[in-house]
Amino acid sequence: MSSVSARLPVFPWDRLEPYKATAAAHAGGIVDLSVGTPVDPVPELVRRALADAANSPGYPTVWGTPALRDAIAGWCGRRLGARGVEHANVLPVVGSKEFVAWLPTQLGLGEGDRVAYPRLAYPTYEVGARAAGAEPVTYEEVTELDPAGLRLLWLNSPSNPTGRVLSAETLRAAVAWAREHGVLLVSDECYLELGWDTEPVSVLHPDVCGGSYEGIVAVHSLSKRSNLAGYRAAFAVGDASVLGDLLLVRKHGGMMAPAPVQAAAAAALDDDAHVAEQRERYAARRAALRGALEAYGFRIEHSEASLYLWATRDEPCWDTVGELSKRGILVAPGDFYGPAGERFVRVAFTATDERVAAAVQRLEH
């Protein structure tokens, strides 16, 4: 029996453990700016919806409740400018990482098929390709890809790790190229509500997709915008034929979000006020960290959106990680996201106000 794990890269975060130990030994405690996990409270209205749905003894459905599908469709129209999103265009998923990791397998990809993703990217795109037995390939520009054997094309805007935002023109060209070559385009847009220097655009916007969802899917998450990483609540929206086929596969696999989580997700999507409140928290932390990093000698590139600062001192990333760990600050090395990141670090601004203030103070002295 062949081992699937043997196809996969080494889990990158394990390599950070020695530096985490160094940072934790700091007299003032660790400031963990590495993983980017939310730390602020789950909104009260979401917790209330979860509690109200706690008496859910029956099995939930993979497709989600009608209320959840309504909430997803409504949010897409209100926030993304998407038109005509019906229930057939919607698929709730058990966190976006699960969807990214298993999509190539659930699409039936395997040996001889290719999966493309940006050269600086979330590692799970590669993991998903390798788990399916497909060939992972990276790109700088979509239109320069060789379409031979290419079955799945990942976009990521705003980008993790760089925070780069693709323009509507760039997205439109990518959609046109994928359709021309019969390649399924899936856009990971989990940070779309966290634009700072520019307003991110979805592939579902009619200016990008031409009012048709043929051949395209967008993936969104409630982890960042609503502090629901612990709930595992996300969804895909787009081509009804693609999502309909995935729904059938996922029914067989029992890939269903718990019923209370579905109720909580619907409540979160129906409310915009808590998102604006959370954005204000992140904006203040971002400004404080950016100023301190630049004063310390870092150059910040891209970072116009998302929850990260993509920073460099023009030295090997592990040297930077090591120096900051001695100050009790833990960041992610850029080479976690591809060789092109080997002289950068990714700095999350998801720590509490108190921990961010501690990081700023340590960088100033």
mmCIF file of C-alpha atoms in Angstrom:
data_model
loop_
_atom_site.group_PDB
_atom_site.id
_atom_site.type_symbol
_atom_site.label_atom_id
_atom_site.label_comp_id
_atom_site.label_asym_id
_atom_site.label_seq_id
_atom_site.Cartn_x
_atom_site.Cartn_y
_atom_site.Cartn_z
ATOM 1 C CA MET A 1 0.000 0.000 0.000
ATOM 2 C CA SER A 2 1.445 3.373 -0.998
ATOM 3 C CA SER A 3 1.642 6.070 1.646
ATOM 4 C CA VAL A 4 -0.106 9.341 0.801
ATOM 5 C CA SER A 5 1.971 11.132 3.427
ATOM 6 C CA ALA A 6 5.119 10.158 1.515
ATOM 7 C CA ARG A 7 3.944 12.360 -1.374
ATOM 8 C CA LEU A 8 3.590 15.394 0.856
ATOM 9 C CA PRO A 9 6.161 17.994 1.871
ATOM 10 C CA VAL A 10 7.365 18.184 5.469
ATOM 11 C CA PHE A 11 4.822 20.044 7.623
ATOM 12 C CA PRO A 12 6.537 23.457 7.657
ATOM 13 C CA TRP A 13 5.461 24.724 11.056
ATOM 14 C CA ASP A 14 7.379 21.951 12.850
ATOM 15 C CA ARG A 15 10.601 23.663 11.757
ATOM 16 C CA LEU A 16 9.643 26.768 13.715
ATOM 17 C CA GLU A 17 9.506 25.027 17.109
ATOM 18 C CA PRO A 18 13.088 25.832 18.258
ATOM 19 C CA TYR A 19 12.521 29.532 17.514
ATOM 20 C CA LYS A 20 9.199 29.411 19.321
ATOM 21 C CA ALA A 21 11.006 28.054 22.377
ATOM 22 C CA THR A 22 13.535 30.892 22.202
ATOM 23 C CA ALA A 23 10.792 33.499 21.925
ATOM 24 C CA ALA A 24 8.837 31.927 24.790
ATOM 25 C CA ALA A 25 11.900 32.234 27.047
ATOM 26 C CA HIS A 26 11.840 36.042 26.765
ATOM 27 C CA ALA A 27 11.251 37.721 30.105
ATOM 28 C CA GLY A 28 8.120 39.397 28.820
ATOM 29 C CA GLY A 29 6.751 36.258 27.201
ATOM 30 C CA ILE A 30 6.292 35.399 23.550
ATOM 31 C CA VAL A 31 4.603 37.641 21.002
ATOM 32 C CA ASP A 32 3.401 35.128 18.442
ATOM 33 C CA LEU A 33 2.933 36.795 15.058
ATOM 34 C CA SER A 34 3.507 33.611 13.077
ATOM 35 C CA VAL A 35 0.358 31.579 12.425
ATOM 36 C CA GLY A 36 -2.160 34.412 12.264
ATOM 37 C CA THR A 37 -4.906 32.833 14.334
ATOM 38 C CA PRO A 38 -7.718 35.141 15.511
ATOM 39 C CA VAL A 39 -7.548 36.137 19.182
ATOM 40 C CA ASP A 40 -10.496 38.498 19.582
ATOM 41 C CA PRO A 41 -13.893 37.396 20.910
ATOM 42 C CA VAL A 42 -16.449 35.637 18.742
ATOM 43 C CA PRO A 43 -19.236 38.208 18.173
ATOM 44 C CA GLU A 44 -22.061 37.904 20.677
ATOM 45 C CA LEU A 45 -24.738 37.524 17.996
ATOM 46 C CA VAL A 46 -22.819 34.563 16.549
ATOM 47 C CA ARG A 47 -22.419 32.882 19.931
ATOM 48 C CA ARG A 48 -26.123 33.403 20.593
ATOM 49 C CA ALA A 49 -27.054 31.784 17.271
ATOM 50 C CA LEU A 50 -24.759 28.853 18.062
ATOM 51 C CA ALA A 51 -26.308 28.382 21.501
ATOM 52 C CA ASP A 52 -29.865 28.678 20.190
ATOM 53 C CA ALA A 53 -29.124 25.850 17.735
ATOM 54 C CA ALA A 54 -27.386 23.656 20.314
ATOM 55 C CA ASN A 55 -30.333 21.262 20.561
ATOM 56 C CA SER A 56 -29.618 19.667 17.169
ATOM 57 C CA PRO A 57 -29.842 15.898 17.651
ATOM 58 C CA GLY A 58 -30.254 15.017 13.971
ATOM 59 C CA TYR A 59 -27.675 14.863 11.207
ATOM 60 C CA PRO A 60 -26.967 18.169 9.441
ATOM 61 C CA THR A 61 -26.968 18.294 5.646
ATOM 62 C CA VAL A 62 -23.843 18.697 3.543
ATOM 63 C CA TRP A 63 -25.541 21.387 1.446
ATOM 64 C CA GLY A 64 -26.439 23.361 4.569
ATOM 65 C CA THR A 65 -29.752 24.761 5.711
ATOM 66 C CA PRO A 66 -31.798 26.979 3.385
ATOM 67 C CA ALA A 67 -31.135 29.816 5.848
ATOM 68 C CA LEU A 68 -27.384 29.377 5.460
ATOM 69 C CA ARG A 69 -27.604 29.230 1.679
ATOM 70 C CA ASP A 70 -29.756 32.357 1.699
ATOM 71 C CA ALA A 71 -27.208 34.109 3.899
ATOM 72 C CA ILE A 72 -24.322 33.126 1.595
ATOM 73 C CA ALA A 73 -26.180 34.259 -1.519
ATOM 74 C CA GLY A 74 -27.226 37.519 0.142
ATOM 75 C CA TRP A 75 -23.699 38.269 1.307
ATOM 76 C CA CYS A 76 -22.293 37.584 -2.154
ATOM 77 C CA GLY A 77 -24.686 40.077 -3.672
ATOM 78 C CA ARG A 78 -24.216 42.694 -0.957
ATOM 79 C CA ARG A 79 -20.470 42.424 -0.455
ATOM 80 C CA LEU A 80 -19.073 41.039 -3.727
ATOM 81 C CA GLY A 81 -21.501 42.612 -6.174
ATOM 82 C CA ALA A 82 -22.273 39.125 -7.500
ATOM 83 C CA ARG A 83 -25.517 38.825 -9.454
ATOM 84 C CA GLY A 84 -27.981 35.990 -9.604
ATOM 85 C CA VAL A 85 -26.391 33.723 -6.980
ATOM 86 C CA GLU A 86 -28.838 30.856 -6.450
ATOM 87 C CA HIS A 87 -28.699 27.953 -4.036
ATOM 88 C CA ALA A 88 -27.231 25.798 -6.819
ATOM 89 C CA ASN A 89 -24.247 28.170 -6.912
ATOM 90 C CA VAL A 90 -23.484 27.682 -3.198
ATOM 91 C CA LEU A 91 -21.627 24.968 -1.264
ATOM 92 C CA PRO A 92 -20.873 25.254 2.482
ATOM 93 C CA VAL A 93 -17.576 23.596 3.477
ATOM 94 C CA VAL A 94 -15.925 22.577 6.739
ATOM 95 C CA GLY A 95 -13.346 25.363 6.781
ATOM 96 C CA SER A 96 -11.562 26.579 3.674
ATOM 97 C CA LYS A 97 -8.364 24.597 4.334
ATOM 98 C CA GLU A 98 -10.295 21.333 4.072
ATOM 99 C CA PHE A 99 -11.720 22.459 0.743
ATOM 100 C CA VAL A 100 -8.340 23.533 -0.623
ATOM 101 C CA ALA A 101 -6.621 20.337 0.472
ATOM 102 C CA TRP A 102 -9.222 17.921 -0.887
ATOM 103 C CA LEU A 103 -10.507 19.725 -3.977
ATOM 104 C CA PRO A 104 -8.125 18.027 -6.479
ATOM 105 C CA THR A 105 -9.063 14.607 -5.083
ATOM 106 C CA GLN A 106 -12.787 15.382 -5.146
ATOM 107 C CA LEU A 107 -12.486 16.613 -8.721
ATOM 108 C CA GLY A 108 -10.992 13.247 -9.660
ATOM 109 C CA LEU A 109 -7.550 14.590 -10.524
ATOM 110 C CA GLY A 110 -4.576 12.247 -10.498
ATOM 111 C CA GLU A 111 -1.478 11.197 -12.373
ATOM 112 C CA GLY A 112 -0.993 13.182 -15.560
ATOM 113 C CA ASP A 113 -3.047 16.132 -14.331
ATOM 114 C CA ARG A 114 -1.519 19.455 -13.308
ATOM 115 C CA VAL A 115 -2.561 21.964 -10.641
ATOM 116 C CA ALA A 116 -1.247 25.537 -10.816
ATOM 117 C CA TYR A 117 -0.910 28.087 -8.024
ATOM 118 C CA PRO A 118 1.133 31.284 -7.422
ATOM 119 C CA ARG A 119 4.877 30.907 -6.858
ATOM 120 C CA LEU A 120 4.403 32.536 -3.438
ATOM 121 C CA ALA A 121 1.434 30.766 -1.929
ATOM 122 C CA TYR A 122 -0.382 29.053 0.888
ATOM 123 C CA PRO A 123 1.293 25.606 1.103
ATOM 124 C CA THR A 124 -2.002 23.696 1.028
ATOM 125 C CA TYR A 125 -2.413 24.260 -2.722
ATOM 126 C CA GLU A 126 0.648 22.084 -3.273
ATOM 127 C CA VAL A 127 -0.465 19.603 -0.612
ATOM 128 C CA GLY A 128 -3.838 19.146 -2.319
ATOM 129 C CA ALA A 129 -2.222 18.459 -5.676
ATOM 130 C CA ARG A 130 0.251 15.955 -4.257
ATOM 131 C CA ALA A 131 -2.380 14.176 -2.160
ATOM 132 C CA ALA A 132 -4.344 13.543 -5.357
ATOM 133 C CA GLY A 133 -1.255 12.335 -7.224
ATOM 134 C CA ALA A 134 -1.367 15.331 -9.562
ATOM 135 C CA GLU A 135 1.607 17.512 -10.518
ATOM 136 C CA PRO A 136 1.870 20.893 -8.752
ATOM 137 C CA VAL A 137 3.162 23.793 -10.870
ATOM 138 C CA THR A 138 3.748 27.418 -9.908
ATOM 139 C CA TYR A 139 3.334 30.568 -11.965
ATOM 140 C CA GLU A 140 4.197 34.245 -11.924
ATOM 141 C CA GLU A 141 1.598 35.207 -14.529
ATOM 142 C CA VAL A 142 -1.409 33.013 -15.374
ATOM 143 C CA THR A 143 -1.262 33.736 -19.088
ATOM 144 C CA GLU A 144 2.310 32.385 -19.271
ATOM 145 C CA LEU A 145 1.261 28.912 -18.071
ATOM 146 C CA ASP A 146 1.408 25.917 -20.367
ATOM 147 C CA PRO A 147 -2.224 24.718 -20.498
ATOM 148 C CA ALA A 148 -1.305 21.130 -21.420
ATOM 149 C CA GLY A 149 -2.698 18.791 -18.778
ATOM 150 C CA LEU A 150 -3.704 21.710 -16.562
ATOM 151 C CA ARG A 151 -6.975 20.913 -14.815
ATOM 152 C CA LEU A 152 -7.094 23.311 -11.879
ATOM 153 C CA LEU A 153 -5.862 26.895 -11.555
ATOM 154 C CA TRP A 154 -5.701 28.569 -8.136
ATOM 155 C CA LEU A 155 -5.828 32.333 -7.728
ATOM 156 C CA ASN A 156 -5.325 33.961 -4.332
ATOM 157 C CA SER A 157 -6.286 37.587 -3.923
ATOM 158 C CA PRO A 158 -5.672 39.062 -1.403
ATOM 159 C CA SER A 159 -2.605 36.855 -1.183
ATOM 160 C CA ASN A 160 -1.399 34.820 1.710
ATOM 161 C CA PRO A 161 1.467 35.502 2.451
ATOM 162 C CA THR A 162 2.162 38.758 0.587
ATOM 163 C CA GLY A 163 -1.124 40.653 0.923
ATOM 164 C CA ARG A 164 -0.971 41.430 -2.797
ATOM 165 C CA VAL A 165 -4.301 42.261 -4.438
ATOM 166 C CA LEU A 166 -4.977 41.416 -8.073
ATOM 167 C CA SER A 167 -6.732 44.105 -10.089
ATOM 168 C CA ALA A 168 -10.063 43.524 -11.794
ATOM 169 C CA GLU A 169 -8.204 43.676 -15.124
ATOM 170 C CA THR A 170 -5.768 40.938 -14.051
ATOM 171 C CA LEU A 171 -8.583 38.777 -12.717
ATOM 172 C CA ARG A 172 -10.579 39.268 -15.905
ATOM 173 C CA ALA A 173 -7.617 38.153 -18.021
ATOM 174 C CA ALA A 174 -7.132 35.063 -15.846
ATOM 175 C CA VAL A 175 -10.803 34.097 -16.139
ATOM 176 C CA ALA A 176 -10.707 34.549 -19.916
ATOM 177 C CA TRP A 177 -7.522 32.469 -20.202
ATOM 178 C CA ALA A 178 -8.921 29.645 -18.049
ATOM 179 C CA ARG A 179 -12.147 29.527 -20.024
ATOM 180 C CA GLU A 180 -10.284 29.548 -23.324
ATOM 181 C CA HIS A 181 -8.246 26.522 -22.256
ATOM 182 C CA GLY A 182 -10.995 24.652 -20.396
ATOM 183 C CA VAL A 183 -9.288 24.954 -16.998
ATOM 184 C CA LEU A 184 -11.315 25.236 -13.787
ATOM 185 C CA LEU A 185 -10.357 28.477 -12.031
ATOM 186 C CA VAL A 186 -10.773 28.583 -8.249
ATOM 187 C CA SER A 187 -10.128 31.870 -6.480
ATOM 188 C CA ASP A 188 -9.216 31.791 -2.790
ATOM 189 C CA GLU A 189 -10.669 35.059 -1.487
ATOM 190 C CA CYS A 190 -10.603 34.421 2.262
ATOM 191 C CA TYR A 191 -9.077 37.836 3.040
ATOM 192 C CA LEU A 192 -11.284 39.848 0.704
ATOM 193 C CA GLU A 193 -12.941 41.858 3.497
ATOM 194 C CA LEU A 194 -9.543 42.938 4.808
ATOM 195 C CA GLY A 195 -8.362 45.423 2.208
ATOM 196 C CA TRP A 196 -6.326 48.358 3.544
ATOM 197 C CA ASP A 197 -4.663 50.270 0.732
ATOM 198 C CA THR A 198 -7.011 49.061 -1.985
ATOM 199 C CA GLU A 199 -10.416 47.408 -2.342
ATOM 200 C CA PRO A 200 -10.114 43.740 -3.384
ATOM 201 C CA VAL A 201 -12.401 42.479 -6.142
ATOM 202 C CA SER A 202 -13.952 39.007 -6.405
ATOM 203 C CA VAL A 203 -13.905 36.851 -9.517
ATOM 204 C CA LEU A 204 -17.668 36.693 -9.028
ATOM 205 C CA HIS A 205 -18.060 40.394 -9.795
ATOM 206 C CA PRO A 206 -19.702 40.880 -13.192
ATOM 207 C CA ASP A 207 -16.845 43.165 -14.291
ATOM 208 C CA VAL A 208 -14.565 40.141 -13.924
ATOM 209 C CA CYS A 209 -16.677 37.134 -14.869
ATOM 210 C CA GLY A 210 -18.993 38.844 -17.350
ATOM 211 C CA GLY A 211 -22.063 37.881 -15.346
ATOM 212 C CA SER A 212 -21.493 34.138 -15.824
ATOM 213 C CA TYR A 213 -20.054 31.705 -13.273
ATOM 214 C CA GLU A 214 -19.085 29.151 -15.904
ATOM 215 C CA GLY A 215 -15.732 27.598 -15.087
ATOM 216 C CA ILE A 216 -15.096 29.637 -11.931
ATOM 217 C CA VAL A 217 -15.472 29.118 -8.181
ATOM 218 C CA ALA A 218 -14.658 31.507 -5.326
ATOM 219 C CA VAL A 219 -13.798 30.316 -1.808
ATOM 220 C CA HIS A 220 -14.563 32.385 1.292
ATOM 221 C CA SER A 221 -14.067 31.905 5.001
ATOM 222 C CA LEU A 222 -15.547 33.284 8.199
ATOM 223 C CA SER A 223 -12.368 32.583 10.180
ATOM 224 C CA LYS A 224 -10.749 35.981 9.681
ATOM 225 C CA ARG A 225 -13.584 38.464 9.202
ATOM 226 C CA SER A 226 -15.704 37.047 12.073
ATOM 227 C CA ASN A 227 -13.092 35.406 14.380
ATOM 228 C CA LEU A 228 -14.580 31.984 13.670
ATOM 229 C CA ALA A 229 -11.444 29.932 12.982
ATOM 230 C CA GLY A 230 -12.537 27.544 15.734
ATOM 231 C CA TYR A 231 -15.934 27.015 14.097
ATOM 232 C CA ARG A 232 -14.583 25.773 10.734
ATOM 233 C CA ALA A 233 -17.093 27.694 8.652
ATOM 234 C CA ALA A 234 -16.479 28.507 4.994
ATOM 235 C CA PHE A 235 -18.149 28.205 1.613
ATOM 236 C CA ALA A 236 -17.595 28.013 -2.127
ATOM 237 C CA VAL A 237 -19.653 29.919 -4.697
ATOM 238 C CA GLY A 238 -19.696 29.708 -8.478
ATOM 239 C CA ASP A 239 -20.270 27.233 -11.286
ATOM 240 C CA ALA A 240 -23.386 25.221 -10.400
ATOM 241 C CA SER A 241 -22.305 22.157 -12.352
ATOM 242 C CA VAL A 242 -18.931 21.987 -10.581
ATOM 243 C CA LEU A 243 -20.392 22.580 -7.133
ATOM 244 C CA GLY A 244 -23.260 20.172 -7.799
ATOM 245 C CA ASP A 245 -20.807 17.399 -8.590
ATOM 246 C CA LEU A 246 -18.723 18.238 -5.511
ATOM 247 C CA LEU A 247 -21.879 18.144 -3.402
ATOM 248 C CA LEU A 248 -22.565 14.567 -4.503
ATOM 249 C CA VAL A 249 -18.993 13.544 -3.648
ATOM 250 C CA ARG A 250 -19.076 15.296 -0.294
ATOM 251 C CA LYS A 251 -22.392 13.670 0.625
ATOM 252 C CA HIS A 252 -20.740 10.279 0.292
ATOM 253 C CA GLY A 253 -17.864 11.493 2.455
ATOM 254 C CA GLY A 254 -20.085 12.982 5.154
ATOM 255 C CA MET A 255 -18.350 16.354 4.855
ATOM 256 C CA MET A 256 -20.920 18.413 6.721
ATOM 257 C CA ALA A 257 -20.624 21.404 9.004
ATOM 258 C CA PRO A 258 -22.301 20.844 12.397
ATOM 259 C CA ALA A 259 -25.842 22.236 12.555
ATOM 260 C CA PRO A 260 -25.057 24.810 15.298
ATOM 261 C CA VAL A 261 -22.113 26.053 13.230
ATOM 262 C CA GLN A 262 -24.365 26.450 10.200
ATOM 263 C CA ALA A 263 -26.729 28.608 12.272
ATOM 264 C CA ALA A 264 -23.817 30.656 13.590
ATOM 265 C CA ALA A 265 -22.402 31.131 10.095
ATOM 266 C CA ALA A 266 -25.724 32.398 8.784
ATOM 267 C CA ALA A 267 -25.899 34.930 11.614
ATOM 268 C CA ALA A 268 -22.341 36.095 10.929
ATOM 269 C CA LEU A 269 -22.996 36.554 7.214
ATOM 270 C CA ASP A 270 -26.170 38.527 7.839
ATOM 271 C CA ASP A 271 -24.369 41.079 10.008
ATOM 272 C CA ASP A 272 -21.816 43.606 8.753
ATOM 273 C CA ALA A 273 -21.366 45.667 11.931
ATOM 274 C CA HIS A 274 -19.087 43.203 13.706
ATOM 275 C CA VAL A 275 -16.866 42.982 10.617
ATOM 276 C CA ALA A 276 -16.361 46.746 10.604
ATOM 277 C CA GLU A 277 -15.532 46.649 14.315
ATOM 278 C CA GLN A 278 -12.963 43.909 13.813
ATOM 279 C CA ARG A 279 -11.410 45.759 10.883
ATOM 280 C CA GLU A 280 -10.782 48.745 13.148
ATOM 281 C CA ARG A 281 -8.896 46.530 15.600
ATOM 282 C CA TYR A 282 -6.740 45.090 12.851
ATOM 283 C CA ALA A 283 -6.104 48.470 11.244
ATOM 284 C CA ALA A 284 -4.678 49.854 14.503
ATOM 285 C CA ARG A 285 -2.453 46.815 15.046
ATOM 286 C CA ARG A 286 -1.286 46.900 11.440
ATOM 287 C CA ALA A 287 -0.311 50.571 11.663
ATOM 288 C CA ALA A 288 1.591 50.063 14.924
ATOM 289 C CA LEU A 289 3.542 47.035 13.684
ATOM 290 C CA ARG A 290 4.280 48.509 10.284
ATOM 291 C CA GLY A 291 5.741 51.650 11.805
ATOM 292 C CA ALA A 292 7.885 49.681 14.268
ATOM 293 C CA LEU A 293 9.154 47.249 11.629
ATOM 294 C CA GLU A 294 10.083 50.027 9.208
ATOM 295 C CA ALA A 295 11.885 51.950 11.972
ATOM 296 C CA TYR A 296 13.786 48.754 12.768
ATOM 297 C CA GLY A 297 15.039 48.528 9.194
ATOM 298 C CA PHE A 298 12.454 46.390 7.448
ATOM 299 C CA ARG A 299 11.032 47.083 4.014
ATOM 300 C CA ILE A 300 7.358 46.176 3.588
ATOM 301 C CA GLU A 301 6.289 44.934 0.158
ATOM 302 C CA HIS A 302 2.712 44.498 -1.101
ATOM 303 C CA SER A 303 0.676 44.024 2.122
ATOM 304 C CA GLU A 304 -2.158 46.185 0.803
ATOM 305 C CA ALA A 305 -4.672 43.666 2.195
ATOM 306 C CA SER A 306 -4.961 40.544 4.405
ATOM 307 C CA LEU A 307 -3.777 40.073 7.996
ATOM 308 C CA TYR A 308 -0.039 40.091 7.299
ATOM 309 C CA LEU A 309 2.925 42.322 6.595
ATOM 310 C CA TRP A 310 5.370 40.900 4.052
ATOM 311 C CA ALA A 311 8.677 42.200 5.370
ATOM 312 C CA THR A 312 12.359 41.926 4.497
ATOM 313 C CA ARG A 313 15.747 43.183 5.639
ATOM 314 C CA ASP A 314 17.360 41.671 2.548
ATOM 315 C CA GLU A 315 18.797 38.745 4.484
ATOM 316 C CA PRO A 316 17.940 35.022 4.670
ATOM 317 C CA CYS A 317 14.523 34.641 6.262
ATOM 318 C CA TRP A 318 15.720 32.253 8.956
ATOM 319 C CA ASP A 319 18.299 34.831 10.085
ATOM 320 C CA THR A 320 15.437 37.280 10.549
ATOM 321 C CA VAL A 321 13.340 34.689 12.368
ATOM 322 C CA GLY A 322 16.250 33.936 14.677
ATOM 323 C CA GLU A 323 16.981 37.571 15.526
ATOM 324 C CA LEU A 324 13.352 38.416 16.238
ATOM 325 C CA SER A 325 12.932 35.290 18.363
ATOM 326 C CA LYS A 326 15.652 36.601 20.687
ATOM 327 C CA ARG A 327 13.422 39.619 21.230
ATOM 328 C CA GLY A 328 10.535 37.305 22.062
ATOM 329 C CA ILE A 329 8.809 37.839 18.701
ATOM 330 C CA LEU A 330 7.896 34.863 16.510
ATOM 331 C CA VAL A 331 7.229 35.366 12.797
ATOM 332 C CA ALA A 332 6.836 33.011 9.847
ATOM 333 C CA PRO A 333 9.794 32.498 7.477
ATOM 334 C CA GLY A 334 8.983 33.421 3.913
ATOM 335 C CA ASP A 335 10.279 30.178 2.442
ATOM 336 C CA PHE A 336 7.278 28.390 3.970
ATOM 337 C CA TYR A 337 5.421 29.857 0.991
ATOM 338 C CA GLY A 338 7.928 29.007 -1.734
ATOM 339 C CA PRO A 339 11.608 29.603 -2.597
ATOM 340 C CA ALA A 340 10.751 33.117 -3.790
ATOM 341 C CA GLY A 341 10.098 34.068 -0.163
ATOM 342 C CA GLU A 342 13.509 33.073 1.153
ATOM 343 C CA ARG A 343 14.484 36.651 2.105
ATOM 344 C CA PHE A 344 11.137 37.670 3.599
ATOM 345 C CA VAL A 345 9.148 37.007 6.745
ATOM 346 C CA ARG A 346 5.383 37.088 7.187
ATOM 347 C CA VAL A 347 4.271 39.101 10.207
ATOM 348 C CA ALA A 348 0.684 38.574 11.346
ATOM 349 C CA PHE A 349 -1.147 41.340 13.184
ATOM 350 C CA THR A 350 -3.651 39.031 14.843
ATOM 351 C CA ALA A 351 -2.167 39.254 18.352
ATOM 352 C CA THR A 352 -3.957 41.138 21.126
ATOM 353 C CA ASP A 353 -3.446 44.889 21.535
ATOM 354 C CA GLU A 354 -1.258 44.180 24.578
ATOM 355 C CA ARG A 355 0.983 41.732 22.688
ATOM 356 C CA VAL A 356 1.263 44.047 19.680
ATOM 357 C CA ALA A 357 2.287 46.875 22.001
ATOM 358 C CA ALA A 358 4.911 44.567 23.517
ATOM 359 C CA ALA A 359 6.306 43.766 20.064
ATOM 360 C CA VAL A 360 6.479 47.455 19.182
ATOM 361 C CA GLN A 361 8.297 48.219 22.434
ATOM 362 C CA ARG A 362 10.830 45.438 21.831
ATOM 363 C CA LEU A 363 11.537 46.651 18.294
ATOM 364 C CA GLU A 364 12.132 50.164 19.557
ATOM 365 C CA HIS A 365 14.771 49.161 22.128
#
